[in-house]
Tab-separated table of C-alpha atoms and ligand atoms in Angstrom:
chain	number	residue	atom	x	y	z
A	1	MET	CA	0.000	0.000	0.000
A	2	ASN	CA	1.214	3.529	-0.726
A	3	SER	CA	1.051	6.128	2.027
A	4	LEU	CA	-2.339	7.517	0.965
A	5	ALA	CA	-3.806	3.982	0.891
A	6	GLU	CA	-2.491	3.501	4.425
A	7	ARG	CA	-4.128	6.706	5.589
A	8	ILE	CA	-7.404	5.718	3.913
A	9	ALA	CA	-7.198	2.316	5.606
A	10	ARG	CA	-6.725	3.985	9.011
A	11	LEU	CA	-9.737	6.221	8.339
A	12	ILE	CA	-11.861	3.176	7.438
A	13	ALA	CA	-10.675	1.327	10.558
A	14	ALA	CA	-11.715	4.292	12.670
A	15	GLN	CA	-15.026	5.267	11.085
A	16	GLY	CA	-16.202	2.454	8.818
A	17	PRO	CA	-16.314	1.915	5.049
A	18	LEU	CA	-16.176	4.839	2.609
A	19	SER	CA	-18.455	5.376	-0.361
A	20	VAL	CA	-16.774	5.244	-3.771
A	21	ALA	CA	-17.319	9.032	-3.930
A	22	GLN	CA	-15.446	9.590	-0.665
A	23	PHE	CA	-12.612	7.347	-1.855
A	24	MET	CA	-12.418	9.196	-5.196
A	25	THR	CA	-12.336	12.557	-3.446
A	26	MET	CA	-9.412	11.504	-1.268
A	27	ALA	CA	-7.525	9.826	-4.101
A	28	LEU	CA	-7.862	12.870	-6.372
A	29	HIS	CA	-7.700	15.764	-3.928
A	30	ASP	CA	-5.865	14.732	-0.782
A	31	PRO	CA	-3.717	17.832	-0.141
A	32	GLN	CA	-0.511	15.815	0.288
A	33	SER	CA	-0.798	12.910	-2.114
A	34	GLY	CA	-3.925	13.384	-4.270
A	35	THR	CA	-3.557	12.830	-8.028
A	36	TYR	CA	-4.314	16.471	-8.822
A	37	ALA	CA	-3.336	18.193	-5.604
A	38	SER	CA	0.371	17.577	-5.771
A	39	ARG	CA	1.337	17.207	-9.412
A	40	ASP	CA	0.435	17.677	-13.086
A	41	PRO	CA	-0.975	14.373	-14.402
A	42	LEU	CA	-1.588	15.666	-17.939
A	43	GLY	CA	0.211	15.315	-21.238
A	44	THR	CA	2.319	12.726	-23.023
A	45	ARG	CA	4.594	12.291	-20.020
A	46	GLY	CA	1.736	12.317	-17.502
A	47	ASP	CA	-1.056	9.817	-16.972
A	48	PHE	CA	-3.380	10.948	-19.745
A	49	ILE	CA	-3.677	13.450	-22.598
A	50	THR	CA	-6.676	15.631	-23.387
A	51	ALA	CA	-8.113	17.302	-26.497
A	52	PRO	CA	-6.601	20.787	-25.941
A	53	GLU	CA	-3.190	19.151	-25.442
A	54	ILE	CA	-3.632	17.267	-28.722
A	55	SER	CA	-4.462	20.240	-30.964
A	56	GLN	CA	-4.672	24.013	-30.520
A	57	VAL	CA	-7.713	23.961	-32.810
A	58	PHE	CA	-9.862	22.497	-30.028
A	59	GLY	CA	-9.484	25.527	-27.737
A	60	GLU	CA	-9.674	27.958	-30.650
A	61	LEU	CA	-13.034	26.613	-31.820
A	62	LEU	CA	-14.462	26.575	-28.287
A	63	GLY	CA	-13.287	30.163	-27.801
A	64	LEU	CA	-15.013	31.228	-31.011
A	65	TRP	CA	-18.136	29.365	-29.869
A	66	CYS	CA	-18.198	31.672	-26.837
A	67	VAL	CA	-17.657	34.812	-28.932
A	68	GLN	CA	-20.474	33.824	-31.287
A	69	LEU	CA	-22.877	33.117	-28.421
A	70	TRP	CA	-22.022	36.465	-26.833
A	71	ARG	CA	-22.739	38.249	-30.142
A	72	ASP	CA	-25.976	36.318	-30.710
A	73	GLN	CA	-27.172	37.370	-27.258
A	74	GLY	CA	-26.553	41.080	-27.860
A	75	ALA	CA	-22.846	41.515	-26.988
A	76	ALA	CA	-23.248	42.421	-23.296
A	77	LYS	CA	-20.740	44.977	-21.951
A	78	LYS	CA	-19.714	42.713	-19.085
A	79	ILE	CA	-19.442	38.994	-19.352
A	80	ARG	CA	-17.696	36.245	-17.446
A	81	LEU	CA	-15.802	33.514	-19.274
A	82	MET	CA	-15.219	30.622	-16.964
A	83	GLU	CA	-13.473	27.313	-17.298
A	84	LEU	CA	-13.876	24.425	-14.890
A	85	GLY	CA	-10.743	22.331	-14.344
A	86	PRO	CA	-8.440	24.119	-16.813
A	87	GLY	CA	-5.580	21.610	-16.523
A	88	ARG	CA	-2.500	23.261	-17.982
A	89	GLY	CA	-4.408	26.343	-19.158
A	90	THR	CA	-3.978	25.335	-22.785
A	91	LEU	CA	-7.647	25.436	-23.776
A	92	MET	CA	-8.091	28.918	-22.281
A	93	ALA	CA	-4.875	30.213	-23.884
A	94	ASP	CA	-6.039	28.956	-27.309
A	95	ALA	CA	-9.588	30.253	-26.755
A	96	LEU	CA	-8.389	33.748	-25.797
A	97	ARG	CA	-5.985	33.885	-28.743
A	98	ALA	CA	-8.837	33.057	-31.123
A	99	ALA	CA	-11.145	35.536	-29.362
A	100	LYS	CA	-8.716	38.346	-30.219
A	101	LEU	CA	-10.605	38.447	-33.514
A	102	ASP	CA	-13.162	40.469	-31.584
A	103	PRO	CA	-11.454	43.047	-29.321
A	104	LYS	CA	-14.867	44.109	-27.961
A	105	PHE	CA	-15.353	40.623	-26.573
A	106	LEU	CA	-11.974	40.704	-24.838
A	107	ALA	CA	-12.754	44.135	-23.398
A	108	ALA	CA	-16.039	42.837	-21.958
A	109	VAL	CA	-14.669	39.664	-20.455
A	110	GLU	CA	-13.538	38.681	-16.993
A	111	VAL	CA	-11.945	35.232	-16.998
A	112	VAL	CA	-12.467	32.967	-13.986
A	113	LEU	CA	-10.710	29.643	-13.691
A	114	VAL	CA	-12.021	27.074	-11.223
A	115	GLU	CA	-9.148	24.853	-10.176
A	116	ALA	CA	-8.814	22.785	-7.004
A	117	SER	CA	-5.173	21.842	-7.545
A	118	PRO	CA	-2.518	24.322	-6.355
A	119	ALA	CA	0.023	22.587	-8.600
A	120	LEU	CA	-2.119	23.054	-11.715
A	121	GLN	CA	-3.097	26.602	-10.716
A	122	ALA	CA	0.593	27.454	-10.827
A	123	VAL	CA	0.930	25.914	-14.298
A	124	GLN	CA	-2.110	27.908	-15.475
A	125	ARG	CA	-0.785	31.218	-14.098
A	126	GLU	CA	2.454	30.736	-15.983
A	127	ARG	CA	0.691	29.671	-19.200
A	128	LEU	CA	-1.728	32.630	-19.160
A	129	LYS	CA	0.485	35.397	-17.827
A	130	ASP	CA	0.619	37.225	-21.165
A	131	SER	CA	-3.009	36.722	-22.138
A	132	GLY	CA	-3.862	40.421	-21.736
A	133	VAL	CA	-7.176	39.877	-19.948
A	134	SER	CA	-8.083	39.930	-16.283
A	135	ILE	CA	-8.065	36.428	-14.819
A	136	ARG	CA	-8.919	35.232	-11.345
A	137	TRP	CA	-8.851	31.795	-9.810
A	138	LEU	CA	-11.340	30.039	-7.558
A	139	GLU	CA	-10.941	26.687	-5.855
A	140	ARG	CA	-14.577	25.902	-6.428
A	141	PHE	CA	-17.670	27.231	-8.152
A	142	ASP	CA	-19.568	29.599	-5.861
A	143	ASP	CA	-22.572	31.898	-5.995
A	144	SER	CA	-20.518	35.088	-6.298
A	145	LEU	CA	-20.698	34.178	-9.965
A	146	SER	CA	-24.318	35.110	-10.518
A	147	ASP	CA	-23.971	38.844	-11.232
A	148	ARG	CA	-23.405	38.777	-15.001
A	149	PRO	CA	-23.823	36.516	-18.044
A	150	LEU	CA	-21.789	33.352	-17.785
A	151	LEU	CA	-19.969	31.620	-20.635
A	152	LEU	CA	-18.675	28.362	-19.256
A	153	LEU	CA	-16.358	25.750	-20.749
A	154	ALA	CA	-15.527	22.397	-19.168
A	155	ASN	CA	-13.444	19.750	-20.918
A	156	GLU	CA	-12.767	16.492	-19.078
A	157	PHE	CA	-13.848	18.087	-15.813
A	158	PHE	CA	-17.100	16.298	-15.001
A	159	ASP	CA	-15.502	12.850	-15.383
A	160	ALA	CA	-13.285	13.742	-12.410
A	161	LEU	CA	-16.226	14.472	-10.116
A	162	PRO	CA	-16.891	11.746	-7.559
A	163	ILE	CA	-19.555	9.134	-8.273
A	164	ARG	CA	-21.494	6.806	-6.018
A	165	GLN	CA	-22.096	3.268	-7.226
A	166	PHE	CA	-24.986	0.944	-6.368
A	167	VAL	CA	-25.104	-2.761	-7.185
A	168	HIS	CA	-28.317	-4.688	-7.820
A	169	ALA	CA	-28.345	-7.554	-5.309
A	170	ALA	CA	-31.043	-9.947	-4.080
A	171	ARG	CA	-31.814	-7.530	-1.221
A	172	GLY	CA	-32.101	-4.507	-3.541
A	173	TRP	CA	-29.732	-1.742	-4.639
A	174	CYS	CA	-26.792	-1.763	-2.240
A	175	GLU	CA	-24.124	0.926	-2.263
A	176	ARG	CA	-20.640	-0.207	-3.215
A	177	MET	CA	-18.263	0.742	-0.432
A	178	VAL	CA	-14.512	0.695	0.068
A	179	THR	CA	-13.452	-1.326	3.079
A	180	ILE	CA	-10.446	-3.341	4.299
A	181	GLU	CA	-10.025	-7.049	3.659
A	182	ASN	CA	-6.896	-8.995	4.581
A	183	GLY	CA	-5.070	-5.749	5.215
A	184	GLN	CA	-5.877	-4.364	1.723
A	185	LEU	CA	-8.452	-1.891	0.449
A	186	ALA	CA	-11.347	-3.826	-1.100
A	187	PHE	CA	-14.852	-3.256	-2.453
A	188	ALA	CA	-17.840	-4.533	-0.477
A	189	LEU	CA	-21.591	-3.966	-0.616
A	190	ALA	CA	-23.410	-2.020	2.062
A	191	PRO	CA	-25.510	-4.390	4.200
A	192	SER	CA	-28.797	-2.595	3.633
A	193	ALA	CA	-30.430	-1.541	0.390
A	194	SER	CA	-30.911	2.086	-0.685
A	195	ALA	CA	-34.032	3.599	-2.193
A	196	LEU	CA	-32.990	4.957	-5.603
A	197	ASP	CA	-34.762	6.951	-8.235
A	198	ILE	CA	-33.577	5.138	-11.358
A	199	PRO	CA	-34.764	6.397	-14.773
A	200	ALA	CA	-37.185	3.908	-16.377
A	201	SER	CA	-35.189	4.235	-19.625
A	202	ARG	CA	-32.437	2.133	-18.045
A	203	GLY	CA	-34.592	-0.966	-18.371
A	204	LYS	CA	-34.733	-3.896	-15.971
A	205	PRO	CA	-31.537	-4.484	-13.988
A	206	GLU	CA	-29.908	-7.902	-13.924
A	207	ASP	CA	-28.255	-9.237	-10.794
A	208	GLY	CA	-24.965	-7.448	-10.330
A	209	ALA	CA	-25.998	-4.476	-12.493
A	210	VAL	CA	-24.239	-1.257	-11.450
A	211	PHE	CA	-25.978	2.113	-11.237
A	212	GLU	CA	-23.788	5.204	-11.001
A	213	THR	CA	-24.776	8.646	-9.883
A	214	SER	CA	-22.806	11.819	-9.311
A	215	PRO	CA	-24.579	14.098	-6.838
A	216	ALA	CA	-21.693	16.553	-7.175
A	217	ALA	CA	-22.069	16.753	-10.972
A	218	SER	CA	-25.849	17.174	-10.803
A	219	ALA	CA	-25.753	19.869	-8.113
A	220	LEU	CA	-23.083	21.850	-9.953
A	221	THR	CA	-24.901	21.609	-13.292
A	222	GLU	CA	-28.131	22.823	-11.711
A	223	GLU	CA	-26.310	25.818	-10.193
A	224	ILE	CA	-24.701	26.712	-13.526
A	225	ALA	CA	-28.058	26.390	-15.291
A	226	ARG	CA	-29.706	28.767	-12.797
A	227	ILE	CA	-27.135	31.474	-13.501
A	228	ILE	CA	-27.395	31.028	-17.269
A	229	GLU	CA	-31.175	31.175	-17.127
A	230	ALA	CA	-31.154	34.271	-14.908
A	231	ARG	CA	-28.290	36.209	-16.507
A	232	GLY	CA	-27.732	34.779	-19.979
A	233	GLY	CA	-24.674	33.165	-21.497
A	234	GLY	CA	-24.222	29.443	-22.023
A	235	ALA	CA	-22.195	26.402	-21.068
A	236	LEU	CA	-20.392	23.851	-23.205
A	237	ILE	CA	-19.566	20.632	-21.393
A	238	VAL	CA	-17.321	18.196	-23.276
A	239	ASP	CA	-16.395	14.813	-21.890
A	240	TYR	CA	-16.451	11.077	-22.455
A	241	GLY	CA	-19.731	9.636	-21.431
A	242	TYR	CA	-23.135	8.297	-22.352
A	243	ASP	CA	-26.628	9.462	-23.136
A	244	ASN	CA	-29.653	7.304	-22.225
A	245	GLY	CA	-27.247	4.702	-20.905
A	246	THR	CA	-27.864	1.275	-19.538
A	247	PHE	CA	-26.353	-0.015	-16.322
A	248	GLY	CA	-22.604	-0.482	-16.001
A	249	ASP	CA	-19.469	0.166	-14.015
A	250	THR	CA	-17.457	2.945	-15.678
A	251	LEU	CA	-15.072	3.825	-12.860
A	252	GLN	CA	-11.521	3.650	-14.146
A	253	ALA	CA	-7.974	4.251	-12.967
A	254	VAL	CA	-5.311	5.357	-15.451
A	255	ARG	CA	-1.601	5.652	-14.821
A	256	ASP	CA	1.058	6.265	-17.479
A	257	HIS	CA	-1.631	5.987	-20.207
A	258	ARG	CA	-2.664	2.494	-19.026
A	259	PHE	CA	-5.633	1.179	-17.082
A	260	THR	CA	-4.708	0.037	-13.614
A	261	GLU	CA	-6.340	-1.252	-10.394
A	262	ILE	CA	-8.763	1.233	-8.871
A	263	LEU	CA	-7.909	0.698	-5.218
A	264	ALA	CA	-4.230	-0.219	-5.535
A	265	GLU	CA	-2.516	3.143	-5.744
A	266	PRO	CA	-4.740	6.064	-4.701
A	267	GLY	CA	-3.160	9.378	-5.663
A	268	ASP	CA	-0.754	7.733	-8.111
A	269	ALA	CA	-3.390	6.953	-10.752
A	270	ASP	CA	-6.087	9.174	-12.244
A	271	LEU	CA	-9.597	8.086	-11.275
A	272	SER	CA	-12.572	9.015	-13.415
A	273	ALA	CA	-15.983	7.811	-14.518
A	274	HIS	CA	-17.964	8.222	-17.716
A	275	VAL	CA	-20.255	11.232	-17.598
A	276	ASP	CA	-24.006	10.594	-17.538
A	277	PHE	CA	-25.157	13.308	-19.954
A	278	THR	CA	-28.815	12.426	-19.421
A	279	ALA	CA	-28.417	13.211	-15.725
A	280	LEU	CA	-26.590	16.482	-16.483
A	281	ALA	CA	-29.350	17.548	-18.893
A	282	ALA	CA	-32.007	16.719	-16.276
A	283	ALA	CA	-30.123	18.792	-13.684
A	284	ALA	CA	-29.886	21.726	-16.108
A	285	SER	CA	-33.645	21.526	-16.690
A	286	ARG	CA	-34.232	21.630	-12.930
A	287	GLY	CA	-32.184	24.823	-12.951
A	288	GLY	CA	-34.645	26.278	-15.481
A	289	ALA	CA	-32.315	26.284	-18.504
A	290	LYS	CA	-32.554	24.544	-21.873
A	291	THR	CA	-30.106	21.931	-23.136
A	292	PHE	CA	-28.924	20.990	-26.628
A	293	GLY	CA	-27.263	17.689	-27.420
A	294	PRO	CA	-25.283	15.865	-26.369
A	295	VAL	CA	-23.728	15.699	-29.823
A	296	ALA	CA	-20.617	13.732	-30.734
A	297	GLN	CA	-17.370	15.696	-30.369
A	298	GLY	CA	-16.434	14.901	-33.977
A	299	ALA	CA	-19.734	16.275	-35.303
A	300	LEU	CA	-19.463	19.394	-33.135
A	301	LEU	CA	-15.931	20.191	-34.282
A	302	GLU	CA	-16.846	19.603	-37.940
A	303	LYS	CA	-19.735	22.046	-37.671
A	304	LEU	CA	-17.534	24.590	-35.918
A	305	GLY	CA	-15.114	24.498	-38.844
A	306	VAL	CA	-12.322	22.146	-37.810
A	307	THR	CA	-11.570	21.148	-41.408
A	308	ALA	CA	-11.063	24.687	-42.676
A	309	ARG	CA	-9.035	25.711	-39.628
A	310	SER	CA	-6.707	22.716	-39.823
A	311	ALA	CA	-6.161	23.218	-43.564
A	312	GLN	CA	-5.223	26.820	-42.832
A	313	LEU	CA	-2.753	25.710	-40.140
A	314	GLN	CA	-1.289	23.083	-42.462
A	315	ARG	CA	-0.681	25.671	-45.179
A	316	ALA	CA	1.040	27.962	-42.686
A	317	ASN	CA	3.171	25.120	-41.227
A	318	ALA	CA	3.905	22.900	-44.205
A	319	LYS	CA	6.604	20.937	-42.364
A	320	SER	CA	4.241	19.771	-39.631
A	321	ALA	CA	1.192	19.317	-41.898
A	322	ALA	CA	1.090	15.564	-41.302
A	323	ASP	CA	1.210	15.960	-37.515
A	324	ILE	CA	-1.512	18.606	-37.591
A	325	GLY	CA	-3.710	16.312	-39.679
A	326	ALA	CA	-3.081	13.344	-37.379
A	327	ALA	CA	-3.984	15.371	-34.293
A	328	ILE	CA	-7.268	16.552	-35.806
A	329	HIS	CA	-8.028	13.016	-36.913
A	330	ARG	CA	-7.615	11.870	-33.305
A	331	LEU	CA	-10.162	14.444	-32.115
A	332	VAL	CA	-12.856	13.758	-34.718
A	333	ASP	CA	-12.487	10.124	-35.813
A	334	PRO	CA	-15.328	7.910	-34.504
A	335	ASP	CA	-12.750	5.237	-33.611
A	336	LYS	CA	-10.693	7.703	-31.577
A	337	MET	CA	-12.257	10.561	-29.589
A	338	GLY	CA	-14.954	11.555	-32.095
A	339	THR	CA	-17.984	9.736	-30.676
A	340	LEU	CA	-17.021	8.590	-27.178
A	341	PHE	CA	-16.544	12.265	-26.371
A	342	LYS	CA	-19.733	14.289	-26.430
A	343	ALA	CA	-20.774	17.884	-25.943
A	344	LEU	CA	-23.794	19.219	-24.079
A	345	ALA	CA	-24.807	22.863	-24.333
A	346	ILE	CA	-26.815	24.671	-21.643
A	347	LEU	CA	-28.579	27.879	-22.679
A	348	PRO	CA	-31.300	30.168	-21.350
A	349	ALA	CA	-34.786	28.682	-21.790
A	350	GLY	CA	-35.728	30.912	-24.731
A	351	ALA	CA	-32.498	30.492	-26.717
A	352	ALA	CA	-32.129	29.079	-30.222
A	353	ALA	CA	-29.637	26.280	-30.885
A	354	PRO	CA	-26.029	27.447	-30.428
A	355	PRO	CA	-23.328	26.971	-33.103
A	356	GLY	CA	-22.518	23.307	-33.666
A	357	PHE	CA	-25.822	21.884	-32.364
B	1	LIG	N1	-9.638	20.647	-18.891
B	1	LIG	C1	-8.248	20.237	-18.904
B	1	LIG	C2	-7.888	19.313	-17.744
B	1	LIG	C3	-8.705	18.084	-17.496
B	1	LIG	S1	-8.159	17.203	-16.068
B	1	LIG	C4	-7.924	19.598	-20.224
B	1	LIG	O1	-8.837	19.323	-20.990
B	1	LIG	O2	-6.738	19.378	-20.487
B	1	LIG	C5	-9.294	17.715	-14.826
B	1	LIG	C6	-9.059	19.108	-14.292
B	1	LIG	O3	-10.066	19.406	-13.324
B	1	LIG	C7	-7.738	19.334	-13.583
B	1	LIG	O4	-7.321	20.649	-13.805
B	1	LIG	C8	-8.137	19.107	-12.119
B	1	LIG	O5	-7.215	19.633	-11.185
B	1	LIG	C9	-9.470	19.777	-12.072
B	1	LIG	N2	-10.393	19.313	-11.039
B	1	LIG	C10	-10.779	18.040	-10.813
B	1	LIG	N3	-11.698	17.989	-9.851
B	1	LIG	C11	-11.923	19.272	-9.460
B	1	LIG	C12	-12.790	19.878	-8.497
B	1	LIG	N4	-13.610	19.131	-7.750
B	1	LIG	N5	-12.780	21.221	-8.366
B	1	LIG	C13	-11.968	21.977	-9.148
B	1	LIG	N6	-11.116	21.464	-10.062
B	1	LIG	C14	-11.088	20.126	-10.217
């Protein structure tokens, strides 16, 4: 066991089993040894690589999406551009560079980055120090953010939010817990069943079926939707996940670009779960907003002009044309990130479909 696993084991010995959500929270955010808290897990040398790290076009197109939405809604004089979980700050740097096309947008914008990890906040400050706009950082989303229109981007953020898992057993839906067995962390089912509100669209569960829910993701989405409905703006949430899913266990641990054991090395592997877009859309509706999609990432990027933009880049950088093409291919190809990754847009109730949807 690594040192974080030992601390988790002591906590379990003292207070009883943890939910999967509590375990995820400690593994990702423990201030000393959490995956995000202490280090930068992104990029080719890290544990995993994300769309903005693959091609600059990703952030550029999302930035232009925001500018277009702002124009369509009347070009407000003050607007907030926010990103949840900005990683290395690459998406925001690319988005702001593209947004320079409209100096009025940049003059109207306050950028807020929500980042729990001090290590990644430092990377973002360095990356964005010459961006020319006012940027502030928050550790978490809060309701000081409801005073102006909100344009919100989140790529591979919601998959990192903790999930609870329930397993269909003879005695009903029992929560999957993390406990200690033979001196090691192990999964076990809670002794008593939980009452769950499971969408009928999931169908009839078989024995052993797993139902996942992220109370953190739903609550946050509802809060975002309330602000967008009240003040205007819009959100674009991009992640791997499912829409109208069936049952299944999607919790995964990744280290050095490979899947690994979930409980074996907390803090040394990245833990995530597939995003339930149906649940996010339902939460946004509870917040009074309207949702579009989810659409496949490949389809979204095509509609936003990925082909023209990459051709332009290839002409300007003839020597790296093949690499540029390969990177775009990775983002849009259905066998790569093109369909597993999806995008959900949240807009005010009266809004028309945003670009790309
Ligand atoms: N969006 C970036 C990074 C994705 S990794 C990209 O596409 O490259 C997930 C990011 O979310 C990291 O920056 C991580 O530190 C941050 N994060 C994860 N959980 C968080 C939470 N609960 N609150 C704030 N930030 C969080």
